[in-house]
Coordinates of C-alpha atoms and ligand atoms in Angstrom, one line a residue:
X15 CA -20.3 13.1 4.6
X16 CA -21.7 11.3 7.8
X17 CA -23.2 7.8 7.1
X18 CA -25.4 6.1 10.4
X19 CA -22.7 4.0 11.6
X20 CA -19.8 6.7 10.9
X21 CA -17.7 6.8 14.3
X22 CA -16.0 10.2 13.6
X23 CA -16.6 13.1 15.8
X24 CA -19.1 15.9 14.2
X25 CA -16.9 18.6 13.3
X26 CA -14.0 16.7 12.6
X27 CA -12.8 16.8 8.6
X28 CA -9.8 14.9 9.3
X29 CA -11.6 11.3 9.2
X30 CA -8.5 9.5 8.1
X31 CA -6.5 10.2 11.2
X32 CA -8.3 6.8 12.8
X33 CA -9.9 5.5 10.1
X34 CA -9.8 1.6 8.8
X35 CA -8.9 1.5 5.3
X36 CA -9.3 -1.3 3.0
X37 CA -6.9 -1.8 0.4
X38 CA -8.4 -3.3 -3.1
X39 CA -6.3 -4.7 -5.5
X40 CA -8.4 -4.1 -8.5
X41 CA -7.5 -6.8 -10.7
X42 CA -8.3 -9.6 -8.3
X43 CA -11.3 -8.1 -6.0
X44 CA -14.3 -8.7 -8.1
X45 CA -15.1 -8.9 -12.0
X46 CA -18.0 -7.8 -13.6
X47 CA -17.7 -8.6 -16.9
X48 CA -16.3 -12.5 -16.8
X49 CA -13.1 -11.9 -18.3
X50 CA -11.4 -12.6 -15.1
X51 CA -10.1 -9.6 -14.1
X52 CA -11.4 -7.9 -11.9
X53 CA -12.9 -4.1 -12.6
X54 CA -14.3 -1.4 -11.1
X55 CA -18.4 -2.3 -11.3
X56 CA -17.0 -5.5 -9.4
X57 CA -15.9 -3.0 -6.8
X58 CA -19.1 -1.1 -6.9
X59 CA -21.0 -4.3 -6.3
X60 CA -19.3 -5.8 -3.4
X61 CA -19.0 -2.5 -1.4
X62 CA -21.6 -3.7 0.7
X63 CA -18.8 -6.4 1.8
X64 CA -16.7 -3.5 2.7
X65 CA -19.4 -1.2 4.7
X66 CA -20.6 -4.6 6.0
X67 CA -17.0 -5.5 7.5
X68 CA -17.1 -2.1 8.8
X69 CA -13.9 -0.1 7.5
X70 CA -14.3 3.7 6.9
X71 CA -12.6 4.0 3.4
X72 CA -11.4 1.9 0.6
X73 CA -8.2 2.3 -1.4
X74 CA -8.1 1.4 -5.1
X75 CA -5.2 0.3 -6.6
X76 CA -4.4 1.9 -10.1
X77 CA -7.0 1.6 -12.8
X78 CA -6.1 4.3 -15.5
X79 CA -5.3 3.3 -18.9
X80 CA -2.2 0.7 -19.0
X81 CA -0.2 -1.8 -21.0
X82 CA -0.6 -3.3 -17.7
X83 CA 3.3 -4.2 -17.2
X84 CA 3.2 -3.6 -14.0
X85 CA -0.6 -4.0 -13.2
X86 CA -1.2 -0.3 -13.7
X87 CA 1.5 1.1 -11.6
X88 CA 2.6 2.0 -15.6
X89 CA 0.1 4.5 -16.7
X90 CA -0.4 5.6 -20.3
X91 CA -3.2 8.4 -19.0
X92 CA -3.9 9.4 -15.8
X93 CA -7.1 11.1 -16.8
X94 CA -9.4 7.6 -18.1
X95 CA -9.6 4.3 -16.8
X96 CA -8.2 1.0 -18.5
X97 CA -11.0 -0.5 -20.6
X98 CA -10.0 -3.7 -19.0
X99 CA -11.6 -2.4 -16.0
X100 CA -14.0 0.0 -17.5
X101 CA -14.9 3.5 -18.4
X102 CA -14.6 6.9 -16.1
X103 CA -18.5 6.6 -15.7
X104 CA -17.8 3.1 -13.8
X105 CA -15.1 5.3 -11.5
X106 CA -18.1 7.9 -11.0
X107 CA -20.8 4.9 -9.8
X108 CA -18.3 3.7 -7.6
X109 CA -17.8 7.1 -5.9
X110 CA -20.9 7.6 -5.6
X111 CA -22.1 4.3 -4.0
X112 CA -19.0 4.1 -1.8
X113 CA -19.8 7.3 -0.3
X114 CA -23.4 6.5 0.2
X115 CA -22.3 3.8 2.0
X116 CA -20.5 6.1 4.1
X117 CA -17.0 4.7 2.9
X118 CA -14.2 7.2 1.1
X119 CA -12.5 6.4 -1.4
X120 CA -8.9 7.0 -1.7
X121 CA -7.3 6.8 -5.1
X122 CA -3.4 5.6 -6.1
X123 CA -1.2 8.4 -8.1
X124 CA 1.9 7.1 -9.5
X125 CA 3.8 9.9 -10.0
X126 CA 7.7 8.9 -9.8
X127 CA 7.5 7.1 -13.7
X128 CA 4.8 7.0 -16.6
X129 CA 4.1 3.7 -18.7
X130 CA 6.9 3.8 -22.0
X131 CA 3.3 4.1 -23.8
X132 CA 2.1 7.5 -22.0
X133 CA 2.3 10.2 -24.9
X134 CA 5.2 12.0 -23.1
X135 CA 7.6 8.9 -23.3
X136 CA 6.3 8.1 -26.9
X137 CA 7.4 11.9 -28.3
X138 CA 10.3 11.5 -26.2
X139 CA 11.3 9.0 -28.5
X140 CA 10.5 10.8 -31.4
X141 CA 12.4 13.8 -30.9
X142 CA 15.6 12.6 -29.8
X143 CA 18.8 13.1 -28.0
X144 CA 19.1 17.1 -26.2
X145 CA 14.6 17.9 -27.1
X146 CA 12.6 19.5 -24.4
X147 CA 10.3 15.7 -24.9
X148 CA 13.4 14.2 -23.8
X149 CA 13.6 16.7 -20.7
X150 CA 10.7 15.4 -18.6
X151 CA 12.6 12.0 -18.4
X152 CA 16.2 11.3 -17.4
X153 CA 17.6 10.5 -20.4
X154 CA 21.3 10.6 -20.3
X155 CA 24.4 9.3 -22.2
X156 CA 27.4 7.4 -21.2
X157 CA 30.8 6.8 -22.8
X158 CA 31.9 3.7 -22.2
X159 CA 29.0 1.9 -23.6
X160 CA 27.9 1.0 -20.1
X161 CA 24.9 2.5 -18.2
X162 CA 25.1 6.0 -16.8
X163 CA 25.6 5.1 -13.3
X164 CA 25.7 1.8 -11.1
X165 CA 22.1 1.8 -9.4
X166 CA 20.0 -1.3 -10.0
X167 CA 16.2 -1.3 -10.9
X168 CA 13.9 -2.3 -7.4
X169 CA 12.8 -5.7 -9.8
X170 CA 16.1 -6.8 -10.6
X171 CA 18.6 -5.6 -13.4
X172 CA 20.5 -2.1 -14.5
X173 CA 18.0 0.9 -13.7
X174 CA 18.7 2.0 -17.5
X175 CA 17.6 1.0 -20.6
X176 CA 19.5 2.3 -23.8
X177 CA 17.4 3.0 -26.8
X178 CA 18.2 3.0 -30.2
X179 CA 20.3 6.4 -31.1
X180 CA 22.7 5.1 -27.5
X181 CA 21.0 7.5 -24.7
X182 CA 19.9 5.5 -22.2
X183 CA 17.2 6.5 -19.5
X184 CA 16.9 5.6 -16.2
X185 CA 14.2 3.3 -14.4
X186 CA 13.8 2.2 -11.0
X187 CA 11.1 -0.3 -11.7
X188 CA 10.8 -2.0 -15.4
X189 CA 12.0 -0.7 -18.1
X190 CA 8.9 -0.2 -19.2
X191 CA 8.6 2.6 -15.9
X192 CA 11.0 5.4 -17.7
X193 CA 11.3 8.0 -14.2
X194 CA 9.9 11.4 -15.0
X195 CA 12.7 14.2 -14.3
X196 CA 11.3 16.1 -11.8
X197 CA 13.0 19.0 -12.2
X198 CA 11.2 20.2 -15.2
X199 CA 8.3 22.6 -13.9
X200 CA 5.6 20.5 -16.6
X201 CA 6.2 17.5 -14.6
X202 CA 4.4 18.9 -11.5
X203 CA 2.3 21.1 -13.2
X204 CA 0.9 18.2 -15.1
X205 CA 0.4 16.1 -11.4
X206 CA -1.4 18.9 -10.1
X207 CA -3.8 18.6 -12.9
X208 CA -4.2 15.2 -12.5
X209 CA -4.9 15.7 -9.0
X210 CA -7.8 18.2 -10.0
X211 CA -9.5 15.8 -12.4
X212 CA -9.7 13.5 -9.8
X213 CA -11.1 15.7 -6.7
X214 CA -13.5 17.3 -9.4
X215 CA -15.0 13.3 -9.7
X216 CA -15.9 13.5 -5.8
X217 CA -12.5 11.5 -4.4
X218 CA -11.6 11.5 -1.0
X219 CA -8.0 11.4 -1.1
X220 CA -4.6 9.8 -2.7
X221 CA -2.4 7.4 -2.0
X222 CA 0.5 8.5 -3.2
X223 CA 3.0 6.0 -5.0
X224 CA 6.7 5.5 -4.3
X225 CA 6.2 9.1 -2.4
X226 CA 10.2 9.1 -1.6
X227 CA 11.3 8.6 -5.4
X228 CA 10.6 11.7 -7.6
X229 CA 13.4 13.2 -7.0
X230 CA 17.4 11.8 -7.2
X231 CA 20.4 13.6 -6.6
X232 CA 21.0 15.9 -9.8
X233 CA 24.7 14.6 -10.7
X234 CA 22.8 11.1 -10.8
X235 CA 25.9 9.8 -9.6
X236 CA 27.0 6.0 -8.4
X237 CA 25.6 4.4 -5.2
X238 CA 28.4 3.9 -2.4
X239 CA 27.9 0.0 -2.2
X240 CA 29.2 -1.5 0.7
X241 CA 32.0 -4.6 -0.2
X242 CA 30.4 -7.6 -0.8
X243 CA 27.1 -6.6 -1.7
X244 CA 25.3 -5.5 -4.8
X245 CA 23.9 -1.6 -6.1
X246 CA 20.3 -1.8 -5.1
X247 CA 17.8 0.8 -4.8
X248 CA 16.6 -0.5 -1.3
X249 CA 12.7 -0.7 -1.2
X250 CA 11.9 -4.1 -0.8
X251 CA 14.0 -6.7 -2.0
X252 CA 13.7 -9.2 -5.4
X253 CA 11.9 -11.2 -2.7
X254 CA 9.5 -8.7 -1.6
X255 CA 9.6 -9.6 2.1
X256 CA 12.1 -7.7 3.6
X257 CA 14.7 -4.4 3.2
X258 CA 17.6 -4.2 5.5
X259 CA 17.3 -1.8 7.9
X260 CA 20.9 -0.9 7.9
X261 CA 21.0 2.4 6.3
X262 CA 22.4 2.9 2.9
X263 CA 23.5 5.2 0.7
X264 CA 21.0 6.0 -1.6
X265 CA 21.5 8.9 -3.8
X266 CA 17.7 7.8 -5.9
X267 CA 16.0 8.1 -3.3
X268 CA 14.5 10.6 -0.4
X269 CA 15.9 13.9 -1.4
X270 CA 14.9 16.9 0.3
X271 CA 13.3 18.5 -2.8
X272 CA 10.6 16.3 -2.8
X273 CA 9.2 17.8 0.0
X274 CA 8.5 21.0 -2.3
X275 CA 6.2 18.7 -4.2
X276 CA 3.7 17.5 -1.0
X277 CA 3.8 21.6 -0.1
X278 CA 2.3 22.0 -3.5
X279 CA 0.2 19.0 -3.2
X280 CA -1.3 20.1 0.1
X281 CA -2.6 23.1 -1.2
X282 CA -4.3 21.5 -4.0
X283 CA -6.3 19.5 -1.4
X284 CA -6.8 22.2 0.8
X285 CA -8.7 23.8 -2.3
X286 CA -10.9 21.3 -3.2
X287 CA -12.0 20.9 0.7
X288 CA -11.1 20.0 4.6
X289 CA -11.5 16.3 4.0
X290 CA -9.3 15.5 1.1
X291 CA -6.2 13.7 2.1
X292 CA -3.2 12.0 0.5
X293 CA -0.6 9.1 2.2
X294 CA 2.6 8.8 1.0
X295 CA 4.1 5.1 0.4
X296 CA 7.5 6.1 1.1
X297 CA 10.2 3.5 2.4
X298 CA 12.5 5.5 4.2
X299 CA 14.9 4.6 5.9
X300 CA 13.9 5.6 9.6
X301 CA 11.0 6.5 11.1
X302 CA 11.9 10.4 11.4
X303 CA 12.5 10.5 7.3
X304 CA 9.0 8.9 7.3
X305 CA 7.7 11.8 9.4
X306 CA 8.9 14.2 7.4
X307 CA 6.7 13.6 4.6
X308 CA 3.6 14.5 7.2
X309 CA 4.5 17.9 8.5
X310 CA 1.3 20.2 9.0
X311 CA 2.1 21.1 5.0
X312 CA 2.8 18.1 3.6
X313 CA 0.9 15.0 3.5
X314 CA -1.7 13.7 6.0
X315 CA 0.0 10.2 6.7
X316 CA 2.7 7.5 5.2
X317 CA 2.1 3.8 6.0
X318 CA 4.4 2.6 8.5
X319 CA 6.4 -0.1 6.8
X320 CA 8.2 -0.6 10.5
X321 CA 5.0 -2.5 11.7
X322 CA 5.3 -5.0 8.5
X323 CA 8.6 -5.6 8.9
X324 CA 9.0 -6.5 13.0
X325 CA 9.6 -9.6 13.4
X326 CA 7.4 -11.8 15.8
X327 CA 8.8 -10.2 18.7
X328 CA 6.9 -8.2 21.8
X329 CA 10.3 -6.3 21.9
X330 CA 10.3 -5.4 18.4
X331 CA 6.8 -4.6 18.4
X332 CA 7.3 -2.1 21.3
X333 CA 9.9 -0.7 19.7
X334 CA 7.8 0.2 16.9
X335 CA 5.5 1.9 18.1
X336 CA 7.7 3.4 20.8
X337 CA 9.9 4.8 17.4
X338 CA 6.4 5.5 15.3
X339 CA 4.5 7.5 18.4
X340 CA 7.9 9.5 18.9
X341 CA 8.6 10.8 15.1
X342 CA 4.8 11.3 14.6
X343 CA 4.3 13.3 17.7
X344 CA 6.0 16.7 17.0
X345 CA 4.8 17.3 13.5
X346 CA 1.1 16.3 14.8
X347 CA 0.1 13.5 12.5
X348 CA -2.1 10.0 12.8
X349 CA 0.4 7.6 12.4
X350 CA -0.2 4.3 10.8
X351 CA 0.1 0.8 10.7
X352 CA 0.0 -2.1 8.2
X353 CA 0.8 -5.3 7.8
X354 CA 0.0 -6.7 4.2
X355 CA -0.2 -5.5 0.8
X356 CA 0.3 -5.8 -2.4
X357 CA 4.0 -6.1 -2.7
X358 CA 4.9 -8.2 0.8
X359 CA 4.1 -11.7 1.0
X360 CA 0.7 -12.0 2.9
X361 CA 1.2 -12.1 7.2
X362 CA -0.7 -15.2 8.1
X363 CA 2.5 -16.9 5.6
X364 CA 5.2 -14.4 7.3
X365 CA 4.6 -15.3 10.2
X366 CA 5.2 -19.1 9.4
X367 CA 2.0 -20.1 7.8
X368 CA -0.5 -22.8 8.8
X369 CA -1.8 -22.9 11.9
X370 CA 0.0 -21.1 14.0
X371 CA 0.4 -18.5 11.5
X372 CA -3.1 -17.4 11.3
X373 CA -2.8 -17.2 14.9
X374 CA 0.0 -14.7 14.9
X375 CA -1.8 -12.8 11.9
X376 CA -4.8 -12.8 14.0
X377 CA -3.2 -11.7 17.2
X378 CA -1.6 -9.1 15.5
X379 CA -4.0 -7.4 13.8
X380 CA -6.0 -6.7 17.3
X381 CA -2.8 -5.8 18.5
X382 CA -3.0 -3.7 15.6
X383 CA -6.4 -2.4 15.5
X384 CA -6.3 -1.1 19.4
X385 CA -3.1 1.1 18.5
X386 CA -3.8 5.0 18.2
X387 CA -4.0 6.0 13.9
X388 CA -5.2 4.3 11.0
X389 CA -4.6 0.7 9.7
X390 CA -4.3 -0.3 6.4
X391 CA -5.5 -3.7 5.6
X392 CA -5.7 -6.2 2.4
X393 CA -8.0 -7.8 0.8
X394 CA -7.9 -11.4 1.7
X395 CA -6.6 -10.8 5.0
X396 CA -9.8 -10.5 6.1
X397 CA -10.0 -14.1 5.3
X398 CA -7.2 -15.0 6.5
X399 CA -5.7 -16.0 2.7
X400 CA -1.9 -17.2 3.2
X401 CA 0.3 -16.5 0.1
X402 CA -0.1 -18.8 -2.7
X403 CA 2.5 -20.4 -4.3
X404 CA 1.8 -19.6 -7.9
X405 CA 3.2 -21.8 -10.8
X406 CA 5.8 -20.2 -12.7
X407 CA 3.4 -20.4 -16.3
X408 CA 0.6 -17.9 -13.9
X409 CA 3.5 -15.6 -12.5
X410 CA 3.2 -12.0 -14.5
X411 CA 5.1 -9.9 -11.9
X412 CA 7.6 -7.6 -13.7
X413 CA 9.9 -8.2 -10.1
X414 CA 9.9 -12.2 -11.0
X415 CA 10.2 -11.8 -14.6
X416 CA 12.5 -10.2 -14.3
X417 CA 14.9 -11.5 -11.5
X418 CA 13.1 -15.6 -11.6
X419 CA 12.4 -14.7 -8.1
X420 CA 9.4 -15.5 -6.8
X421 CA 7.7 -12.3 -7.2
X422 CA 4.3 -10.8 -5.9
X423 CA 2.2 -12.9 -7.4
X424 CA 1.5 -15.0 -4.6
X425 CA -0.6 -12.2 -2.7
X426 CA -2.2 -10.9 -6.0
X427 CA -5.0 -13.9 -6.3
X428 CA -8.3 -13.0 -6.8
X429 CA -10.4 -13.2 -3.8
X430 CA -12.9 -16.0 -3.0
X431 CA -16.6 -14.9 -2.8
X432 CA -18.7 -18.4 -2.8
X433 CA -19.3 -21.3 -3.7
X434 CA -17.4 -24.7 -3.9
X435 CA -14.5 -24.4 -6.7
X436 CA -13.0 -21.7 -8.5
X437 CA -13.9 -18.9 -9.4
X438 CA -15.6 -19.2 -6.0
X439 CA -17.6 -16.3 -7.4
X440 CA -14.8 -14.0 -8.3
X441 CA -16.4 -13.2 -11.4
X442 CA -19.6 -14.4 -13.3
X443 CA -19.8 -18.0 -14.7
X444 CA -17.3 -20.3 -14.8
X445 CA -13.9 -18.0 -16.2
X446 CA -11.1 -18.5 -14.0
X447 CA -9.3 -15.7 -12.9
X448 CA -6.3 -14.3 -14.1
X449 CA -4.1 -16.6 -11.6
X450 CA -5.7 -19.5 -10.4
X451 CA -7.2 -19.7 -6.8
X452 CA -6.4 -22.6 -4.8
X453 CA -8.3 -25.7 -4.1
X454 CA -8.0 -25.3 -0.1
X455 CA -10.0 -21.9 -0.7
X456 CA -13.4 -23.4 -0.9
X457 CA -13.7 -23.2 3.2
X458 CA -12.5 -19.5 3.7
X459 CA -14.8 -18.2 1.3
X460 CA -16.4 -14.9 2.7
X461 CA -19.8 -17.0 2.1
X462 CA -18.3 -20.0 4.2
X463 CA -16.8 -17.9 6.9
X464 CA -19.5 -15.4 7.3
X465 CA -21.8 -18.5 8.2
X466 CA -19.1 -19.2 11.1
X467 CA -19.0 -17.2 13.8
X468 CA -15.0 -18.5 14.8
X469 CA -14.0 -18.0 11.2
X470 CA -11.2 -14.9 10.7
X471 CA -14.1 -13.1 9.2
X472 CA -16.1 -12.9 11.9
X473 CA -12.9 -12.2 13.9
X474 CA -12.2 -8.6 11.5
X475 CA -15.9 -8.0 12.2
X476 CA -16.4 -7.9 15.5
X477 CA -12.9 -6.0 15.8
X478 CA -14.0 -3.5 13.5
X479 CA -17.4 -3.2 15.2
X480 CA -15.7 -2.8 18.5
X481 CA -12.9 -0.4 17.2
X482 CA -16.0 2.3 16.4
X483 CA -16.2 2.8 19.9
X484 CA -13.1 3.7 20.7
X485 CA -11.4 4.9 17.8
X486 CA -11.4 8.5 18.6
X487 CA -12.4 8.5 21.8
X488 CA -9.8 6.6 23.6
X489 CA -6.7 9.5 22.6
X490 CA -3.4 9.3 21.0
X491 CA -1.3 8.3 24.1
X492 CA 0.1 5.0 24.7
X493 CA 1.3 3.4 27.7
X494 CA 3.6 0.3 27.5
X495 CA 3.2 -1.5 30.2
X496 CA 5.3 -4.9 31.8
X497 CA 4.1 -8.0 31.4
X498 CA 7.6 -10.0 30.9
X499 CA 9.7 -9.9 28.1
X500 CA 7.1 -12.0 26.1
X501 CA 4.3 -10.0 26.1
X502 CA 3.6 -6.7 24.2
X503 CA 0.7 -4.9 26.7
X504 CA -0.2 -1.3 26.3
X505 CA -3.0 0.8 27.4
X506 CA -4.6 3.6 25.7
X507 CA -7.6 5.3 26.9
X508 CA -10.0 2.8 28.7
X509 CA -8.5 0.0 26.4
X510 CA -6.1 -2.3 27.1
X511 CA -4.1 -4.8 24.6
X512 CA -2.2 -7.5 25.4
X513 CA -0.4 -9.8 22.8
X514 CA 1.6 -12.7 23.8
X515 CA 4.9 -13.0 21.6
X516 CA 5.8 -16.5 23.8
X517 CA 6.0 -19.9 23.6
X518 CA 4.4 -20.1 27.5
X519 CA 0.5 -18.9 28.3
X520 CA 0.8 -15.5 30.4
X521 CA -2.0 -14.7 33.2
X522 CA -4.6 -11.4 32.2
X523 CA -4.5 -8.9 33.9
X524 CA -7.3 -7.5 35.2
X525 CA -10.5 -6.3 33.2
X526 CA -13.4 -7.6 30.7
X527 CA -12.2 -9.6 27.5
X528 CA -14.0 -7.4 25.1
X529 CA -12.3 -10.1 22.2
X530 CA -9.8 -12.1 21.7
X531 CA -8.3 -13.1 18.6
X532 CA -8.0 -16.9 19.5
X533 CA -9.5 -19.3 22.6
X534 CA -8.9 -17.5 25.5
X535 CA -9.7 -19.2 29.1
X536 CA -8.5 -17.9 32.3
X537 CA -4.9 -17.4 31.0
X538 CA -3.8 -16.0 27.5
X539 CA -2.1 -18.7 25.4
X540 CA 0.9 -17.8 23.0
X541 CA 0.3 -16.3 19.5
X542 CA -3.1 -14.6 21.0
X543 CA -4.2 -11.1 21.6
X544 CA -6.8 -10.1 23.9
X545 CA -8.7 -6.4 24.2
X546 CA -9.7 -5.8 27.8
X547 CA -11.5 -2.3 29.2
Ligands
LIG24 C1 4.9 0.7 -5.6 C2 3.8 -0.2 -5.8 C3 4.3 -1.4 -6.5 C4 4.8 -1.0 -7.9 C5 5.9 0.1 -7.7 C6 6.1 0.8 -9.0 O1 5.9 0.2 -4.8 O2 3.2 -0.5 -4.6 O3 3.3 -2.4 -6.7 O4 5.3 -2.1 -8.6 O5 5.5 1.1 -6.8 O6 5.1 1.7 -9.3
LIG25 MG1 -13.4 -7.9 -15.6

């Protein structure tokens, strides 16, 4: 598949290694149907957005039939799509038109837990204590009337739920996300179908959900918890911002046998052709357990977490990608780099909000987008959205209702489109969306800011234009170079990046501005990036 503007070699299947993807969060991208949810024929019509913008693939948040607990990532069938958002036919259009568009489209899998509605957990139910229907979960018993082992669920609370004849069985998420055992040989067999049905529809690739789970130590026993501080199952924490980056003992998660899983998986893909892909969300704990799930027989790339998580530093930047180019490099993979999604709190409000934080989110993201691999971004981001602080009534995040913490609703509101109040053309008439947009969005509308040529809009366009040039002509090597302790500079290929971390402007040095993501004159002023050839 080569569309006009396509960048990628001829030849080359592997179009994900520097590609642009565009994360969609289906529920609050577009909606068709004025119900105020987004769906997928809201997708299909604003694809033109996406090829417009100029990334190379989209990724599409889970849409498969769902009590919608946890906003799909609790499917009840991973063969058919949530009436809420429409009907497989819609998932075909939208295949269809993305790729004549020249975009892929990458699909989510949620393989580590089914919904407590998918027929296996149902029958498992049914049967009872010691049935093979039991077997594909982790049921268990305890004694002492107290759960099976000490680990905590990633949103707060026991892992285990006890049902009604006293087994109890374990989830990392809600309880309404029971963990498939996968030890039991239908558990992957019924994945690799599942991955079938959804090449056979013409996807491009996966994204594979909490890619490090799947697997916990068989004895299932307790988490070594340091004194002082609580079980958790690491991920991010009940604020969704952050997970320490000391490491931890974590017997649920990142267990060699997975790896046996992404073998399988990587054959299936090989089948159904060169260009299929899959990238593993999987928050390990360093960057070589990350590049371990993208050896030559495994998967094709995990997001790089490391990037999200630096703090506004040009030493911890460096040291990212120093530690990210380093582990990649010997098993051959792209690596990756992100800086929102659906479960962090939006950058332009990470890195202090306002102002100054779009700045920073600015600056970063060309930091970003000149770096060897592929980026992930977020819908909104484009925009420049910060996080919104959503009333506690409009908060439906499992993680807050279940903790009180704040949750991840604040990055999940539906995205502005025109006009002067909300919807702001979100969906059709008047229906406001399933959280409510705020009042301050009627100026960063992608109407409003595509008329300005300053606006962050703009900015992610002209990037992405230039990007094309370079992307996979400029190489995979890196060179850091010294600027002062400020200021994160590098040169790869003809292109160099500079990004000043300070509180002090820094002189250029020499070469054209090709962009900058902020006023630029003569010197570079603090929280701006600048591409120079
Ligand atoms: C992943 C998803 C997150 C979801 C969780 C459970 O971390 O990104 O949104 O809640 O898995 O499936
Ligand atoms: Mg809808």
């Amino acid at each position: 598949m080569a569309a006009l503007n396509d960048p990628i070699p001829a030849g080359r299947d592997d179009w994900w290694r520097h590609a642009v993807v565009y994360q969609v969060y289906v529920r609050s991208f577009a909606d068709s149907d004025g119900d105020g949810v987004g769906d997928l024929p809201g997708i299909t019509s604003r694809l033109p957005h996406l090829a417009g913008l100029g990334v190379d693939a989209l990724w599409i948040t889970p849409f498969y039939t769902s009590p919608q607990h946890d906003h799909g990532y609790d499917v009840a069938d991973y063969r058919d799509v949530d009436p809420l958002f429409g009907q497989l036919s819609d998932a075909d259009d939208l295949v269809a038109r993305a790729h004549e568009l020249g975009l892929r489209v990458v699909v989510d899998l949620v393989p580590n837990h089914t919904s407590d509605e998918h027929e296996w957990f149902k029958a498992a139910l049914a049967a009872g204590p010691g049935s093979p229907e039991r077997a594909r979960y982790l049921f268990r018993d305890s004694e002492d009337g107290n759960p099976p082992n000490n680990w905590e669920s990633v949103f707060g609370g026991p892992a285990w739920t006890q049902v009604e004849d006293g087994q109890w069985y374990l989830h990392l998420f809600d309880s309404t996300q029971p963990d498939l055992d996968w030890r039991n040989p239908e558990v992957p067999a019924m994945f690799e179908d599942v991955l079938r049905f959804w090449l056979d529809r013409g996807v491009d690739g996966f994204r594979v959900d909490v890619a490090h789970g799947l697997f916990k130590e068989a004895s299932l026993r307790d988490q070594v918890v340091e004194e002082g501080k609580r079980a958790s199952s690491g991920q991010v924490n009940t604020d969704h911002s952050m997970v320490s980056l000391d490491l931890k003992d974590e017997p649920m998660w990142d267990q060699p046998e997975v790896h046996d899983v992404y073998r399988a998986w990587h054959r299936v893909l090989d089948e159904a052709g060169p260009d299929k892909m899959a990238v593993a969300e999987a928050w390990t704990q360093t960057a070589e357990s990350m590049a371990a799930f993208v050896r030559p027989d495994e998967l094709d790339q995990a997001f790089n977490f490391a990037w999200l998580l630096a703090d506004w530093s040009a030493e911890a930047f460096a040291r990212v990608i120093t530690d990210t180019l380093a582990a990649v490099e010997p098993v051959g993979a792209s690596p990756t780099w992100v800086l929102s999604n659906h479960d962090v709190v939006r950058h332009v409000t990470r890195y202090g909000g306002g102002e100054q934080g779009l700045a920073r989110a600015r600056a970063a993201t060309l930091t970003m987008l000149a770096l060897p691999g592929s980026s992930y971004i977020y819908q909104g981001e484009e925009l420049g959205l910060e996080q919104v602080d959503v009333a506690p009534e409009d908060r439906q995040d499992p993680a807050y209702l279940r903790t009180g913490e704040a949750g991840r609703d604040g990055c999940r509101v539906p995205i502005p489109w025109s006009g002067a109040q909300a919807p702001y053309g979100f969906g059709p008439g008047t229906t406001q969306p399933w959280i409510p947009q705020p009042a301050e969005w009627a100026t960063l509308t992608v109407e409003a800011q595509s008329a300005d040529p300053s606006s962050t809009l703009s900015f992610y366009r002209d990037a992405l234009r230039l990007r094309r040039d370079f992307a996979w002509s400029a190489g995979e090597d890196v060179e850091l170079l010294d600027l002062g302790a400020d200021v994160l500079a590098f040169r790869r290929g003809p292109l160099t990046a500079v990004l000043n971390c300070g509180d002090a402007p820094v002189a250029l040095p020499e070469g054209e501005v090709l962009l900058a993501s902020g006023p630029v004159d003569g010197k570079l002023p603090s929280d701006t990036a600048v591409w120079l050839r």
